[in-house]
Amino acid sequence: MSIMIYNTLSRQKEAFVPLEEGKVRMYVCGPTVYNYIHIGNARPAIVFDTVRRYLEYRGYEVKFISNFTDVDDKLIRAAKELGTDVPTVAQRFIDAYHEDVCALGVKEAHHHPRVTETMPEIIDFIAQLIDKGYAYESQGDVYFKTRAFNGYGKLSHQSIDDLRSGARIEVGDIKQDPLDFALWKAAKDGEIFWESPWGKGRPGWHIECSAMAKKYLGDSIDIHGGGQDLAFPHHENEIAQSEALNEVPMAKYWMHNGYININNEKMSKSLGNFVLVHDMIKELDPQVIRFFMMAVHYRNPINFNNELLESAEVSFTRIKTAYENVKHRLEISANLADDAQEWETKLQQFKLRFIKEMDDDFNTANAISVLFDIAREANVYLQSEHTSSTILSSFITLFEEITEVLGLSLSAEKELLDEDIDALIQERNDARKNRNFARADEIRDQLKALNIILEDTPQGVRWKRQ
Ligand SMILES: [Zn+2]
């Protein structure tokens, strides 16, 4: 069975066959570092980290590159507002980015190239496009000649004539065609600049990714990822630049993640509803945010609100509690071999189901439901009269294997929710009624380890946090 990937280029799922056997070259557009990332920036970070983790799990050697746009209009504006310079703003929010996505369980990329460190390659790229007749200089700017590239619009499935009729014709235009886009922008007075054959200036946004992908991964890569909002014009323009120069497909598979809405509304400046990860994780376990995102297929939109987050927290805790209970039981269980084979087969089937779901275009939503089924089965197993350390260990391995791929950690750093404590106390009462005192004591110890004290009163069991 091969992994199927939905390719925006073909608008269908295709079997994944890497350019080079066993290896995957992957590029994901990173943030413009002029502020803390919002929850919409966190989604591609989490989605493509999961894609990477799964490909690694399936035995591929993945080279993962994600850039930082560390100079552009927004950074220039932010530097002015903060009374500092562009490199200071960039460094500050690059550090913040690493902190935030690390909390969300995102692995480090192999390289995080920055635009300002790729300037010679960018300038060289532009010069070669001019030489090949795909770009022209105009008053210190350089523009890409969109019509010269055959195949413009193939990613966003639009014809160049449709695009042209929608394009604004600007008065006093220094472009030859309204569809042409900037590769190089002449510096305005007082702005940060680099020297180039066309005078002082800085690169346009699209050329950066083309140059960085080429520098770190080569002319043709396996997977290019980013948010759905980047498909047009950003990725369309990346294709035009890269394929005009390199004369090979830029990427074999183009993957795009869906939007995030806040309380059913689009995130926007005017609505002022940007949710910053930096603020969120002060109050909420970042793993819950990741779990919440994993529970939706990456191509579907996500609606973000507090109720849904709370219910994600409850669900995630349920899985963590099952895992903790299994781990705790393991400490007091001996190795009994009687029904091991039957359970091993059962667990193997869960694992195969997980792989089948993830093979199908990284369906993490269904993978999470497999995880729930494992938790449920674990709870059933814990009810059996004798539990075997072999089977408990297999449960633990399976829990850990799957959550590792999803970038989730099951260790119980967070407090248990009240309703989980109530459920455990109920289980302890039942155990005592059934004269299963070992289980009753085990639950008491488990709660004690989490600083929850039980008191047996005439009215029943009461609990308090220590
Ligand atoms: Zn890009």
mmCIF file of N, CA and C in Angstrom, residues 238-289:
data_model
loop_
_atom_site.group_PDB
_atom_site.id
_atom_site.type_symbol
_atom_site.label_atom_id
_atom_site.label_comp_id
_atom_site.label_asym_id
_atom_site.label_seq_id
_atom_site.Cartn_x
_atom_site.Cartn_y
_atom_site.Cartn_z
ATOM 1 N N GLU A 238 5.704 31.159 -7.623
ATOM 2 C CA GLU A 238 6.901 30.333 -7.363
ATOM 3 C C GLU A 238 7.103 29.357 -8.523
ATOM 4 N N ILE A 239 6.022 28.720 -8.955
ATOM 5 C CA ILE A 239 6.109 27.757 -10.075
ATOM 6 C C ILE A 239 6.630 28.467 -11.323
ATOM 7 N N ALA A 240 6.041 29.634 -11.633
ATOM 8 C CA ALA A 240 6.432 30.362 -12.848
ATOM 9 C C ALA A 240 7.930 30.689 -12.830
ATOM 10 N N GLN A 241 8.405 31.227 -11.710
ATOM 11 C CA GLN A 241 9.826 31.612 -11.598
ATOM 12 C C GLN A 241 10.737 30.393 -11.705
ATOM 13 N N SER A 242 10.432 29.374 -10.879
ATOM 14 C CA SER A 242 11.330 28.216 -10.781
ATOM 15 C C SER A 242 11.337 27.401 -12.068
ATOM 16 N N GLU A 243 10.154 27.204 -12.642
ATOM 17 C CA GLU A 243 10.098 26.353 -13.826
ATOM 18 C C GLU A 243 10.605 27.091 -15.065
ATOM 19 N N ALA A 244 10.457 28.428 -15.081
ATOM 20 C CA ALA A 244 11.027 29.211 -16.179
ATOM 21 C C ALA A 244 12.551 29.081 -16.161
ATOM 22 N N LEU A 245 13.123 29.103 -14.969
ATOM 23 C CA LEU A 245 14.591 29.029 -14.874
ATOM 24 C C LEU A 245 15.107 27.595 -14.981
ATOM 25 N N ASN A 246 14.520 26.692 -14.188
ATOM 26 C CA ASN A 246 15.099 25.345 -14.058
ATOM 27 C C ASN A 246 14.620 24.360 -15.125
ATOM 28 N N GLU A 247 13.507 24.674 -15.747
ATOM 29 C CA GLU A 247 12.933 23.842 -16.825
ATOM 30 C C GLU A 247 12.601 22.423 -16.385
ATOM 31 N N VAL A 248 12.287 22.276 -15.094
ATOM 32 C CA VAL A 248 11.761 21.003 -14.564
ATOM 33 C C VAL A 248 10.653 21.373 -13.584
ATOM 34 N N PRO A 249 9.720 20.442 -13.309
ATOM 35 C CA PRO A 249 8.652 20.776 -12.349
ATOM 36 C C PRO A 249 9.249 21.174 -11.001
ATOM 37 N N MET A 250 8.728 22.245 -10.417
ATOM 38 C CA MET A 250 9.281 22.702 -9.141
ATOM 39 C C MET A 250 9.016 21.684 -8.032
ATOM 40 N N ALA A 251 7.772 21.198 -7.966
ATOM 41 C CA ALA A 251 7.421 20.210 -6.941
ATOM 42 C C ALA A 251 6.482 19.185 -7.556
ATOM 43 N N LYS A 252 6.628 17.956 -7.085
ATOM 44 C CA LYS A 252 5.777 16.886 -7.611
ATOM 45 C C LYS A 252 4.393 16.945 -6.964
ATOM 46 N N TYR A 253 4.361 17.218 -5.661
ATOM 47 C CA TYR A 253 3.079 17.272 -4.937
ATOM 48 C C TYR A 253 2.946 18.628 -4.264
ATOM 49 N N TRP A 254 1.837 19.292 -4.528
ATOM 50 C CA TRP A 254 1.545 20.577 -3.873
ATOM 51 C C TRP A 254 0.436 20.343 -2.862
ATOM 52 N N MET A 255 0.754 20.605 -1.587
ATOM 53 C CA MET A 255 -0.234 20.356 -0.519
ATOM 54 C C MET A 255 -0.632 21.674 0.147
ATOM 55 N N HIS A 256 -1.929 21.803 0.400
ATOM 56 C CA HIS A 256 -2.427 23.032 1.034
ATOM 57 C C HIS A 256 -3.366 22.712 2.188
ATOM 58 N N ASN A 257 -3.125 23.351 3.319
ATOM 59 C CA ASN A 257 -4.032 23.151 4.454
ATOM 60 C C ASN A 257 -5.155 24.186 4.434
ATOM 61 N N GLY A 258 -6.296 23.811 5.052
ATOM 62 C CA GLY A 258 -7.484 24.670 5.052
ATOM 63 C C GLY A 258 -7.376 25.853 5.998
ATOM 64 N N TYR A 259 -8.381 26.711 5.922
ATOM 65 C CA TYR A 259 -8.430 27.931 6.746
ATOM 66 C C TYR A 259 -8.795 27.643 8.185
ATOM 67 N N ILE A 260 -8.553 28.636 9.027
ATOM 68 C CA ILE A 260 -9.069 28.608 10.396
ATOM 69 C C ILE A 260 -10.004 29.786 10.571
ATOM 70 N N ASN A 261 -11.208 29.493 11.049
ATOM 71 C CA ASN A 261 -12.153 30.559 11.380
ATOM 72 C C ASN A 261 -12.244 30.679 12.898
ATOM 73 N N ILE A 262 -12.534 31.878 13.354
ATOM 74 C CA ILE A 262 -12.707 32.105 14.791
ATOM 75 C C ILE A 262 -14.195 32.366 15.018
ATOM 76 N N ASN A 263 -14.809 31.525 15.815
ATOM 77 C CA ASN A 263 -16.259 31.645 16.052
ATOM 78 C C ASN A 263 -17.025 31.841 14.738
ATOM 79 N N ASN A 264 -16.691 31.023 13.762
ATOM 80 C CA ASN A 264 -17.330 31.031 12.440
ATOM 81 C C ASN A 264 -17.062 32.274 11.604
ATOM 82 N N GLU A 265 -16.113 33.087 12.033
ATOM 83 C CA GLU A 265 -15.756 34.250 11.220
ATOM 84 C C GLU A 265 -14.315 34.130 10.774
ATOM 85 N N LYS A 266 -14.037 34.673 9.589
ATOM 86 C CA LYS A 266 -12.674 34.681 9.086
ATOM 87 C C LYS A 266 -11.813 35.552 10.004
ATOM 88 N N MET A 267 -10.555 35.106 10.227
ATOM 89 C CA MET A 267 -9.653 35.946 11.005
ATOM 90 C C MET A 267 -9.266 37.145 10.162
ATOM 91 N N SER A 268 -9.405 38.325 10.690
ATOM 92 C CA SER A 268 -9.001 39.479 9.899
ATOM 93 C C SER A 268 -8.635 40.643 10.795
ATOM 94 N N LYS A 269 -7.819 41.520 10.245
ATOM 95 C CA LYS A 269 -7.397 42.716 10.962
ATOM 96 C C LYS A 269 -8.596 43.540 11.382
ATOM 97 N N SER A 270 -9.545 43.714 10.419
ATOM 98 C CA SER A 270 -10.660 44.617 10.697
ATOM 99 C C SER A 270 -11.560 44.068 11.804
ATOM 100 N N LEU A 271 -11.691 42.748 11.901
ATOM 101 C CA LEU A 271 -12.510 42.174 12.965
ATOM 102 C C LEU A 271 -11.739 42.100 14.288
ATOM 103 N N GLY A 272 -10.429 42.278 14.192
ATOM 104 C CA GLY A 272 -9.605 42.250 15.405
ATOM 105 C C GLY A 272 -9.676 40.916 16.143
ATOM 106 N N ASN A 273 -9.879 39.822 15.409
ATOM 107 C CA ASN A 273 -10.038 38.526 16.088
ATOM 108 C C ASN A 273 -8.844 37.596 15.899
ATOM 109 N N PHE A 274 -7.662 38.170 15.750
ATOM 110 C CA PHE A 274 -6.458 37.347 15.654
ATOM 111 C C PHE A 274 -6.171 36.716 17.012
ATOM 112 N N VAL A 275 -5.981 35.414 17.023
ATOM 113 C CA VAL A 275 -5.639 34.742 18.266
ATOM 114 C C VAL A 275 -4.167 34.358 18.198
ATOM 115 N N LEU A 276 -3.354 34.954 19.057
ATOM 116 C CA LEU A 276 -1.922 34.675 19.049
ATOM 117 C C LEU A 276 -1.616 33.427 19.878
ATOM 118 N N VAL A 277 -0.782 32.561 19.312
ATOM 119 C CA VAL A 277 -0.397 31.331 20.011
ATOM 120 C C VAL A 277 0.286 31.676 21.337
ATOM 121 N N HIS A 278 1.143 32.687 21.272
ATOM 122 C CA HIS A 278 1.882 33.167 22.436
ATOM 123 C C HIS A 278 0.957 33.438 23.636
ATOM 124 N N ASP A 279 -0.202 34.054 23.362
ATOM 125 C CA ASP A 279 -1.163 34.344 24.441
ATOM 126 C C ASP A 279 -1.922 33.094 24.860
ATOM 127 N N MET A 280 -2.328 32.319 23.865
ATOM 128 C CA MET A 280 -3.139 31.123 24.144
ATOM 129 C C MET A 280 -2.445 30.158 25.082
ATOM 130 N N ILE A 281 -1.138 29.921 24.810
ATOM 131 C CA ILE A 281 -0.469 28.866 25.568
ATOM 132 C C ILE A 281 -0.095 29.284 26.985
ATOM 133 N N LYS A 282 -0.419 30.526 27.322
ATOM 134 C CA LYS A 282 -0.246 30.919 28.720
ATOM 135 C C LYS A 282 -1.334 30.259 29.576
ATOM 136 N N GLU A 283 -2.490 30.042 28.950
ATOM 137 C CA GLU A 283 -3.621 29.509 29.716
ATOM 138 C C GLU A 283 -3.970 28.078 29.352
ATOM 139 N N LEU A 284 -3.543 27.660 28.172
ATOM 140 C CA LEU A 284 -4.005 26.371 27.671
ATOM 141 C C LEU A 284 -2.799 25.497 27.341
ATOM 142 N N ASP A 285 -2.916 24.216 27.667
ATOM 143 C CA ASP A 285 -1.871 23.265 27.307
ATOM 144 C C ASP A 285 -1.723 23.261 25.776
ATOM 145 N N PRO A 286 -0.529 23.615 25.262
ATOM 146 C CA PRO A 286 -0.359 23.667 23.803
ATOM 147 C C PRO A 286 -0.656 22.330 23.118
ATOM 148 N N GLN A 287 -0.483 21.244 23.870
ATOM 149 C CA GLN A 287 -0.803 19.927 23.315
ATOM 150 C C GLN A 287 -2.294 19.796 22.999
ATOM 151 N N VAL A 288 -3.114 20.507 23.752
ATOM 152 C CA VAL A 288 -4.562 20.478 23.482
ATOM 153 C C VAL A 288 -4.847 21.177 22.151
ATOM 154 N N ILE A 289 -4.109 22.258 21.891
ATOM 155 C CA ILE A 289 -4.275 22.963 20.616
ATOM 156 C C ILE A 289 -3.911 22.021 19.465
#
